[in-house]
């Protein structure tokens, strides 16, 4: 599949792509958007990993799912709605307690999902990564992960052994790619000095219009290394005031969408960022999916910059 420099397919490319591949398809094993959906069908923003795998720029988080915040059937429907609207990347972790919930929600459509899980740093010693991965696969009801991340660098004393563990899982077909989470730029540079450390596919870090710190160093570094960033808490996290922001609401009104959709469109605007908002609400997921095909104008971006300025150097 061909994509533009910004990571966004044009309408013709997307239509050809859907016709060729049917309503839910994979590219290099990556889940891609569903055809025929009005929100997603208008040039959905896509992001390319270093190995050429292409995924939608908007996925779905799950740290708080499966815990009774909403009724379980409602959350399952929300997750499946997200899949049908093109948010086919799902983020979980062994510590979230959501893997079994996700396994149930994606049953029968594993091939259309790009599944991401994470290993906790306390579990990486010895053959810990292999055991943690096996346990995650069992809970998720699958035999491979599309992407496996080291959840935090803290407490990891032998990063080279972690890389070796990830590479062994990749060779065994248990994972298709690996990456890290919550790494600083200097920690990423250390990773690249380790043999095969440059196979790292991504760094998952907090990023939203209310938390622009990574624009200072991380985003430029990742762009230089052709490494997409995964943005967690892109709506500011649970209980955030961000979605009450008047400028987001005003921009949303101009596009006929919600403040949340604007915040997400802003987060994924570069084509180098994959945002993973979490929602257990069908209505919220529908609002969020609009961001896949929402392009903000330079004037709107400037208005948002005025209220949420980028970090100072
Ligand atoms: N790697 C890490 O260390 C790390 C850390 C934190 C998070 N994460 C990942 O990132 C994901 C997302 O982060 P997050 O949960 O912290 O923050 P978030 O996605 O920014 O915010 C989630 C909150 O926003 C609400 N929400 C979602 N869509 C909405 C909408 N359209 N309108 C109003 N409210 C909406 C959700 O409630 P409803 O369910 O009611 O919609 C939920 O309370 C997590 O689930 C997890 O997968 C990773």
GROMACS .gro file of C-alpha atoms and ligand atoms in nm:
model
  361
    1UNK     CA    1   0.000   0.000   0.000
    2UNK     CA    2   0.128   0.343  -0.095
    3UNK     CA    3   0.097   0.628   0.150
    4UNK     CA    4   0.185   0.994   0.137
    5UNK     CA    5   0.463   1.159   0.337
    6UNK     CA    6   0.213   1.269   0.597
    7UNK     CA    7   0.099   0.914   0.649
    8UNK     CA    8  -0.247   0.989   0.513
    9UNK     CA    9  -0.396   0.800   0.219
   10UNK     CA   10  -0.570   1.015  -0.037
   11UNK     CA   11  -0.929   0.930  -0.117
   12UNK     CA   12  -0.842   0.743  -0.441
   13UNK     CA   13  -0.571   0.536  -0.273
   14UNK     CA   14  -0.805   0.448   0.011
   15UNK     CA   15  -1.094   0.351  -0.219
   16UNK     CA   16  -0.867   0.130  -0.432
   17UNK     CA   17  -0.727  -0.020  -0.117
   18UNK     CA   18  -1.072  -0.106   0.020
   19UNK     CA   19  -1.196  -0.249  -0.309
   20UNK     CA   20  -0.887  -0.464  -0.338
   21UNK     CA   21  -0.887  -0.591   0.015
   22UNK     CA   22  -1.248  -0.607   0.124
   23UNK     CA   23  -1.410  -0.463   0.433
   24UNK     CA   24  -1.144  -0.556   0.687
   25UNK     CA   25  -0.797  -0.640   0.571
   26UNK     CA   26  -0.435  -0.650   0.676
   27UNK     CA   27  -0.120  -0.504   0.531
   28UNK     CA   28   0.203  -0.673   0.635
   29UNK     CA   29  -0.006  -0.831   0.909
   30UNK     CA   30  -0.135  -0.494   1.032
   31UNK     CA   31  -0.499  -0.423   1.083
   32UNK     CA   32  -0.642  -0.151   0.866
   33UNK     CA   33  -0.964   0.043   0.855
   34UNK     CA   34  -1.302  -0.097   0.764
   35UNK     CA   35  -1.444   0.012   0.430
   36UNK     CA   36  -1.784   0.167   0.391
   37UNK     CA   37  -1.785   0.367   0.710
   38UNK     CA   38  -1.859   0.732   0.652
   39UNK     CA   39  -1.633   0.863   0.928
   40UNK     CA   40  -1.335   0.648   0.836
   41UNK     CA   41  -1.373   0.646   0.458
   42UNK     CA   42  -1.254   1.004   0.410
   43UNK     CA   43  -0.876   0.961   0.394
   44UNK     CA   44  -0.813   0.793   0.728
   45UNK     CA   45  -0.479   0.888   0.875
   46UNK     CA   46  -0.234   0.598   0.880
   47UNK     CA   47   0.109   0.554   1.036
   48UNK     CA   48   0.394   0.339   0.909
   49UNK     CA   49   0.627   0.142   1.137
   50UNK     CA   50   0.995   0.101   1.043
   51UNK     CA   51   0.928  -0.250   0.903
   52UNK     CA   52   0.667  -0.109   0.662
   53UNK     CA   53   0.364  -0.221   0.861
   54UNK     CA   54   0.085   0.034   0.832
   55UNK     CA   55  -0.170   0.092   1.109
   56UNK     CA   56  -0.446   0.347   1.170
   57UNK     CA   57  -0.328   0.655   1.358
   58UNK     CA   58  -0.605   0.600   1.611
   59UNK     CA   59  -0.624   0.289   1.822
   60UNK     CA   60  -0.801   0.197   2.144
   61UNK     CA   61  -0.656   0.185   2.495
   62UNK     CA   62  -0.781  -0.053   2.761
   63UNK     CA   63  -0.618   0.015   3.099
   64UNK     CA   64  -0.955   0.083   3.262
   65UNK     CA   65  -1.170  -0.161   3.063
   66UNK     CA   66  -1.314  -0.483   3.198
   67UNK     CA   67  -1.327  -0.343   3.553
   68UNK     CA   68  -1.694  -0.256   3.587
   69UNK     CA   69  -1.669   0.118   3.507
   70UNK     CA   70  -1.934   0.048   3.243
   71UNK     CA   71  -2.132  -0.278   3.208
   72UNK     CA   72  -1.910  -0.537   3.037
   73UNK     CA   73  -2.142  -0.584   2.734
   74UNK     CA   74  -2.138  -0.206   2.680
   75UNK     CA   75  -1.758  -0.195   2.689
   76UNK     CA   76  -1.737  -0.493   2.452
   77UNK     CA   77  -1.973  -0.320   2.213
   78UNK     CA   78  -1.766  -0.001   2.242
   79UNK     CA   79  -1.444  -0.184   2.155
   80UNK     CA   80  -1.609  -0.363   1.862
   81UNK     CA   81  -1.761  -0.037   1.742
   82UNK     CA   82  -1.413   0.111   1.742
   83UNK     CA   83  -1.287  -0.182   1.535
   84UNK     CA   84  -1.567  -0.140   1.282
   85UNK     CA   85  -1.487   0.232   1.255
   86UNK     CA   86  -1.120   0.170   1.179
   87UNK     CA   87  -0.962   0.195   1.526
   88UNK     CA   88  -0.818  -0.151   1.480
   89UNK     CA   89  -0.508  -0.114   1.697
   90UNK     CA   90  -0.579  -0.225   2.055
   91UNK     CA   91  -0.339  -0.147   2.339
   92UNK     CA   92  -0.323  -0.355   2.654
   93UNK     CA   93  -0.065  -0.477   2.907
   94UNK     CA   94  -0.020  -0.771   3.138
   95UNK     CA   95  -0.082  -0.541   3.438
   96UNK     CA   96  -0.406  -0.385   3.311
   97UNK     CA   97  -0.624  -0.686   3.383
   98UNK     CA   98  -0.797  -0.623   3.050
   99UNK     CA   99  -0.640  -0.894   2.834
  100UNK     CA  100  -0.915  -1.152   2.891
  101UNK     CA  101  -1.180  -0.889   2.826
  102UNK     CA  102  -1.008  -0.799   2.498
  103UNK     CA  103  -0.972  -1.165   2.404
  104UNK     CA  104  -1.350  -1.201   2.434
  105UNK     CA  105  -1.424  -0.876   2.252
  106UNK     CA  106  -1.205  -0.959   1.949
  107UNK     CA  107  -1.297  -1.328   1.928
  108UNK     CA  108  -1.351  -1.420   1.564
  109UNK     CA  109  -1.177  -1.111   1.427
  110UNK     CA  110  -0.818  -1.147   1.546
  111UNK     CA  111  -0.686  -1.107   1.189
  112UNK     CA  112  -0.837  -0.761   1.167
  113UNK     CA  113  -0.678  -0.638   1.488
  114UNK     CA  114  -0.329  -0.501   1.552
  115UNK     CA  115  -0.276  -0.622   1.907
  116UNK     CA  116  -0.028  -0.451   2.140
  117UNK     CA  117   0.061  -0.575   2.489
  118UNK     CA  118   0.335  -0.495   2.739
  119UNK     CA  119   0.561  -0.673   2.980
  120UNK     CA  120   0.614  -0.520   3.325
  121UNK     CA  121   0.982  -0.444   3.403
  122UNK     CA  122   0.986  -0.668   3.713
  123UNK     CA  123   0.908  -0.966   3.490
  124UNK     CA  124   1.195  -0.948   3.241
  125UNK     CA  125   1.474  -1.127   3.429
  126UNK     CA  126   1.581  -1.475   3.309
  127UNK     CA  127   1.315  -1.625   3.084
  128UNK     CA  128   1.058  -1.386   3.232
  129UNK     CA  129   0.975  -1.215   2.903
  130UNK     CA  130   0.891  -1.545   2.735
  131UNK     CA  131   0.675  -1.650   3.029
  132UNK     CA  132   0.499  -1.315   3.049
  133UNK     CA  133   0.433  -1.322   2.675
  134UNK     CA  134   0.292  -1.675   2.689
  135UNK     CA  135   0.058  -1.572   2.972
  136UNK     CA  136  -0.059  -1.264   2.780
  137UNK     CA  137  -0.121  -1.475   2.467
  138UNK     CA  138  -0.328  -1.719   2.670
  139UNK     CA  139  -0.538  -1.443   2.829
  140UNK     CA  140  -0.588  -1.277   2.491
  141UNK     CA  141  -0.678  -1.608   2.322
  142UNK     CA  142  -0.426  -1.562   2.044
  143UNK     CA  143  -0.096  -1.713   1.937
  144UNK     CA  144   0.088  -1.392   1.847
  145UNK     CA  145   0.111  -1.024   1.936
  146UNK     CA  146   0.159  -0.764   1.666
  147UNK     CA  147   0.366  -0.552   1.901
  148UNK     CA  148   0.513  -0.622   2.245
  149UNK     CA  149   0.642  -0.336   2.459
  150UNK     CA  150   0.860  -0.302   2.766
  151UNK     CA  151   0.615  -0.109   2.986
  152UNK     CA  152   0.875   0.101   3.177
  153UNK     CA  153   1.253   0.128   3.177
  154UNK     CA  154   1.263   0.167   3.559
  155UNK     CA  155   1.427  -0.124   3.734
  156UNK     CA  156   1.561  -0.286   3.417
  157UNK     CA  157   1.930  -0.349   3.478
  158UNK     CA  158   2.007  -0.550   3.165
  159UNK     CA  159   1.840  -0.391   2.864
  160UNK     CA  160   2.051  -0.602   2.626
  161UNK     CA  161   1.889  -0.916   2.772
  162UNK     CA  162   1.546  -0.761   2.717
  163UNK     CA  163   1.631  -0.700   2.351
  164UNK     CA  164   1.753  -1.060   2.321
  165UNK     CA  165   1.430  -1.183   2.481
  166UNK     CA  166   1.216  -0.978   2.240
  167UNK     CA  167   1.420  -1.093   1.939
  168UNK     CA  168   1.381  -1.459   2.044
  169UNK     CA  169   1.004  -1.413   2.068
  170UNK     CA  170   1.007  -1.252   1.725
  171UNK     CA  171   1.208  -1.540   1.576
  172UNK     CA  172   0.962  -1.785   1.732
  173UNK     CA  173   0.666  -1.602   1.573
  174UNK     CA  174   0.515  -1.511   1.912
  175UNK     CA  175   0.549  -1.140   1.843
  176UNK     CA  176   0.579  -0.954   1.513
  177UNK     CA  177   0.760  -0.649   1.649
  178UNK     CA  178   0.870  -0.501   1.979
  179UNK     CA  179   0.915  -0.159   2.131
  180UNK     CA  180   0.934   0.033   2.458
  181UNK     CA  181   0.723   0.266   2.669
  182UNK     CA  182   0.802   0.564   2.891
  183UNK     CA  183   1.162   0.588   2.762
  184UNK     CA  184   1.341   0.925   2.756
  185UNK     CA  185   1.550   1.030   2.456
  186UNK     CA  186   1.872   0.940   2.637
  187UNK     CA  187   1.728   0.597   2.722
  188UNK     CA  188   1.635   0.546   2.355
  189UNK     CA  189   1.987   0.644   2.255
  190UNK     CA  190   2.121   0.384   2.499
  191UNK     CA  191   1.887   0.128   2.345
  192UNK     CA  192   2.020   0.200   1.997
  193UNK     CA  193   2.374   0.128   2.114
  194UNK     CA  194   2.271  -0.230   2.202
  195UNK     CA  195   2.295  -0.491   1.924
  196UNK     CA  196   1.956  -0.513   1.748
  197UNK     CA  197   1.828  -0.233   1.974
  198UNK     CA  198   1.754  -0.048   1.652
  199UNK     CA  199   1.471  -0.297   1.585
  200UNK     CA  200   1.265  -0.100   1.838
  201UNK     CA  201   0.940  -0.011   1.659
  202UNK     CA  202   0.800   0.260   1.887
  203UNK     CA  203   0.807   0.441   2.219
  204UNK     CA  204   0.470   0.475   2.395
  205UNK     CA  205   0.456   0.796   2.600
  206UNK     CA  206   0.198   1.047   2.729
  207UNK     CA  207   0.103   1.307   2.469
  208UNK     CA  208  -0.198   1.531   2.429
  209UNK     CA  209  -0.272   1.894   2.354
  210UNK     CA  210  -0.264   1.946   2.731
  211UNK     CA  211   0.072   1.769   2.768
  212UNK     CA  212   0.306   1.869   2.485
  213UNK     CA  213   0.637   1.802   2.661
  214UNK     CA  214   0.758   1.543   2.407
  215UNK     CA  215   0.754   1.803   2.130
  216UNK     CA  216   1.069   1.947   2.288
  217UNK     CA  217   1.297   1.649   2.215
  218UNK     CA  218   1.120   1.312   2.184
  219UNK     CA  219   0.904   1.382   1.879
  220UNK     CA  220   1.189   1.530   1.670
  221UNK     CA  221   1.419   1.245   1.775
  222UNK     CA  222   1.162   0.980   1.681
  223UNK     CA  223   1.093   1.149   1.347
  224UNK     CA  224   1.466   1.152   1.269
  225UNK     CA  225   1.479   0.779   1.346
  226UNK     CA  226   1.158   0.702   1.153
  227UNK     CA  227   1.009   0.565   1.476
  228UNK     CA  228   0.639   0.640   1.529
  229UNK     CA  229   0.534   0.750   1.877
  230UNK     CA  230   0.233   0.596   2.050
  231UNK     CA  231   0.050   0.867   2.245
  232UNK     CA  232  -0.120   0.752   2.562
  233UNK     CA  233  -0.373   0.960   2.759
  234UNK     CA  234  -0.443   1.162   2.441
  235UNK     CA  235  -0.763   1.302   2.596
  236UNK     CA  236  -0.578   1.403   2.909
  237UNK     CA  237  -0.662   1.082   3.098
  238UNK     CA  238  -0.964   0.987   3.306
  239UNK     CA  239  -1.126   1.283   3.481
  240UNK     CA  240  -0.936   1.543   3.279
  241UNK     CA  241  -1.084   1.889   3.220
  242UNK     CA  242  -0.943   1.896   2.868
  243UNK     CA  243  -1.270   1.806   2.698
  244UNK     CA  244  -1.435   2.111   2.855
  245UNK     CA  245  -1.187   2.335   2.669
  246UNK     CA  246  -1.379   2.612   2.489
  247UNK     CA  247  -1.139   2.634   2.192
  248UNK     CA  248  -1.156   2.259   2.127
  249UNK     CA  249  -1.537   2.285   2.144
  250UNK     CA  250  -1.542   2.584   1.904
  251UNK     CA  251  -1.319   2.406   1.650
  252UNK     CA  252  -1.531   2.094   1.689
  253UNK     CA  253  -1.851   2.291   1.625
  254UNK     CA  254  -1.703   2.418   1.297
  255UNK     CA  255  -1.650   2.057   1.186
  256UNK     CA  256  -1.970   1.921   1.337
  257UNK     CA  257  -1.778   1.702   1.581
  258UNK     CA  258  -1.687   1.692   1.949
  259UNK     CA  259  -1.399   1.849   2.141
  260UNK     CA  260  -1.264   1.494   2.189
  261UNK     CA  261  -1.243   1.436   1.814
  262UNK     CA  262  -1.053   1.766   1.774
  263UNK     CA  263  -0.812   1.677   2.057
  264UNK     CA  264  -0.742   1.341   1.892
  265UNK     CA  265  -0.708   1.486   1.542
  266UNK     CA  266  -0.461   1.734   1.687
  267UNK     CA  267  -0.259   1.452   1.850
  268UNK     CA  268  -0.229   1.249   1.528
  269UNK     CA  269  -0.187   1.549   1.295
  270UNK     CA  270   0.175   1.477   1.197
  271UNK     CA  271   0.131   1.125   1.059
  272UNK     CA  272   0.406   1.006   1.297
  273UNK     CA  273   0.188   0.957   1.606
  274UNK     CA  274  -0.060   0.682   1.692
  275UNK     CA  275  -0.306   0.788   1.965
  276UNK     CA  276  -0.472   0.526   2.183
  277UNK     CA  277  -0.773   0.687   2.354
  278UNK     CA  278  -0.967   0.462   2.586
  279UNK     CA  279  -1.343   0.451   2.603
  280UNK     CA  280  -1.600   0.206   2.729
  281UNK     CA  281  -1.882   0.409   2.576
  282UNK     CA  282  -2.017   0.344   2.226
  283UNK     CA  283  -2.114   0.709   2.183
  284UNK     CA  284  -1.766   0.829   2.284
  285UNK     CA  285  -1.596   0.577   2.054
  286UNK     CA  286  -1.808   0.701   1.763
  287UNK     CA  287  -1.706   1.060   1.843
  288UNK     CA  288  -1.339   0.962   1.870
  289UNK     CA  289  -1.330   0.769   1.541
  290UNK     CA  290  -1.412   1.089   1.352
  291UNK     CA  291  -1.059   1.208   1.431
  292UNK     CA  292  -0.919   0.948   1.188
  293UNK     CA  293  -1.036   1.158   0.898
  294UNK     CA  294  -1.041   1.506   1.051
  295UNK     CA  295  -0.779   1.754   0.927
  296UNK     CA  296  -0.745   2.078   1.120
  297UNK     CA  297  -0.676   2.398   0.928
  298UNK     CA  298  -0.361   2.607   0.992
  299UNK     CA  299  -0.586   2.872   1.150
  300UNK     CA  300  -0.741   2.617   1.385
  301UNK     CA  301  -0.397   2.481   1.479
  302UNK     CA  302  -0.281   2.836   1.552
  303UNK     CA  303  -0.588   2.903   1.768
  304UNK     CA  304  -0.519   2.582   1.963
  305UNK     CA  305  -0.148   2.674   1.997
  306UNK     CA  306  -0.250   3.007   2.150
  307UNK     CA  307  -0.439   2.831   2.429
  308UNK     CA  308  -0.208   2.528   2.462
  309UNK     CA  309   0.136   2.658   2.362
  310UNK     CA  310   0.415   2.420   2.262
  311UNK     CA  311   0.697   2.369   2.515
  312UNK     CA  312   0.961   2.643   2.528
  313UNK     CA  313   1.316   2.543   2.441
  314LIG     N1  314   0.232   0.290   2.862
  314LIG     C1  315   0.183   0.346   2.972
  314LIG     O1  316   0.251   0.360   3.075
  314LIG     C2  317   0.039   0.393   2.972
  314LIG     C3  318  -0.006   0.477   3.074
  314LIG     C4  319  -0.140   0.520   3.069
  314LIG     C5  320  -0.223   0.479   2.967
  314LIG     N2  321  -0.175   0.393   2.869
  314LIG     C6  322  -0.266   0.346   2.759
  314LIG     O2  323  -0.330   0.457   2.702
  314LIG     C7  324  -0.473   0.439   2.706
  314LIG     C8  325  -0.544   0.571   2.713
  314LIG     O3  326  -0.496   0.648   2.820
  314LIG     P1  327  -0.590   0.698   2.941
  314LIG     O4  328  -0.699   0.602   2.963
  314LIG     O5  329  -0.497   0.736   3.050
  314LIG     O6  330  -0.647   0.836   2.891
  314LIG     P2  331  -0.744   0.893   2.776
  314LIG     O7  332  -0.765   0.796   2.667
  314LIG     O8  333  -0.688   1.025   2.745
  314LIG     O9  334  -0.880   0.916   2.856
  314LIG     C9  335  -0.968   0.814   2.888
  314LIG    C10  336  -1.091   0.878   2.953
  314LIG    O10  337  -1.156   0.962   2.858
  314LIG    C11  338  -1.294   0.929   2.852
  314LIG     N3  339  -1.336   0.949   2.712
  314LIG    C12  340  -1.298   0.879   2.602
  314LIG     N4  341  -1.356   0.930   2.492
  314LIG    C13  342  -1.432   1.034   2.533
  314LIG    C14  343  -1.519   1.124   2.467
  314LIG     N5  344  -1.535   1.119   2.334
  314LIG     N6  345  -1.583   1.215   2.541
  314LIG    C15  346  -1.569   1.223   2.674
  314LIG     N7  347  -1.487   1.139   2.744
  314LIG    C16  348  -1.421   1.046   2.672
  314LIG    C17  349  -1.305   0.787   2.897
  314LIG    O11  350  -1.428   0.764   2.959
  314LIG     P3  351  -1.544   0.672   2.889
  314LIG    O12  352  -1.497   0.530   2.900
  314LIG    O13  353  -1.665   0.701   2.968
  314LIG    O14  354  -1.557   0.716   2.746
  314LIG    C18  355  -1.192   0.777   2.999
  314LIG    O15  356  -1.237   0.819   3.126
  314LIG    C19  357  -0.492   0.346   2.827
  314LIG    O16  358  -0.615   0.280   2.824
  314LIG    C20  359  -0.374   0.252   2.808
  314LIG    O17  360  -0.405   0.155   2.708
  314LIG    C21  361  -0.046   0.353   2.868
   0.00000   0.00000   0.00000
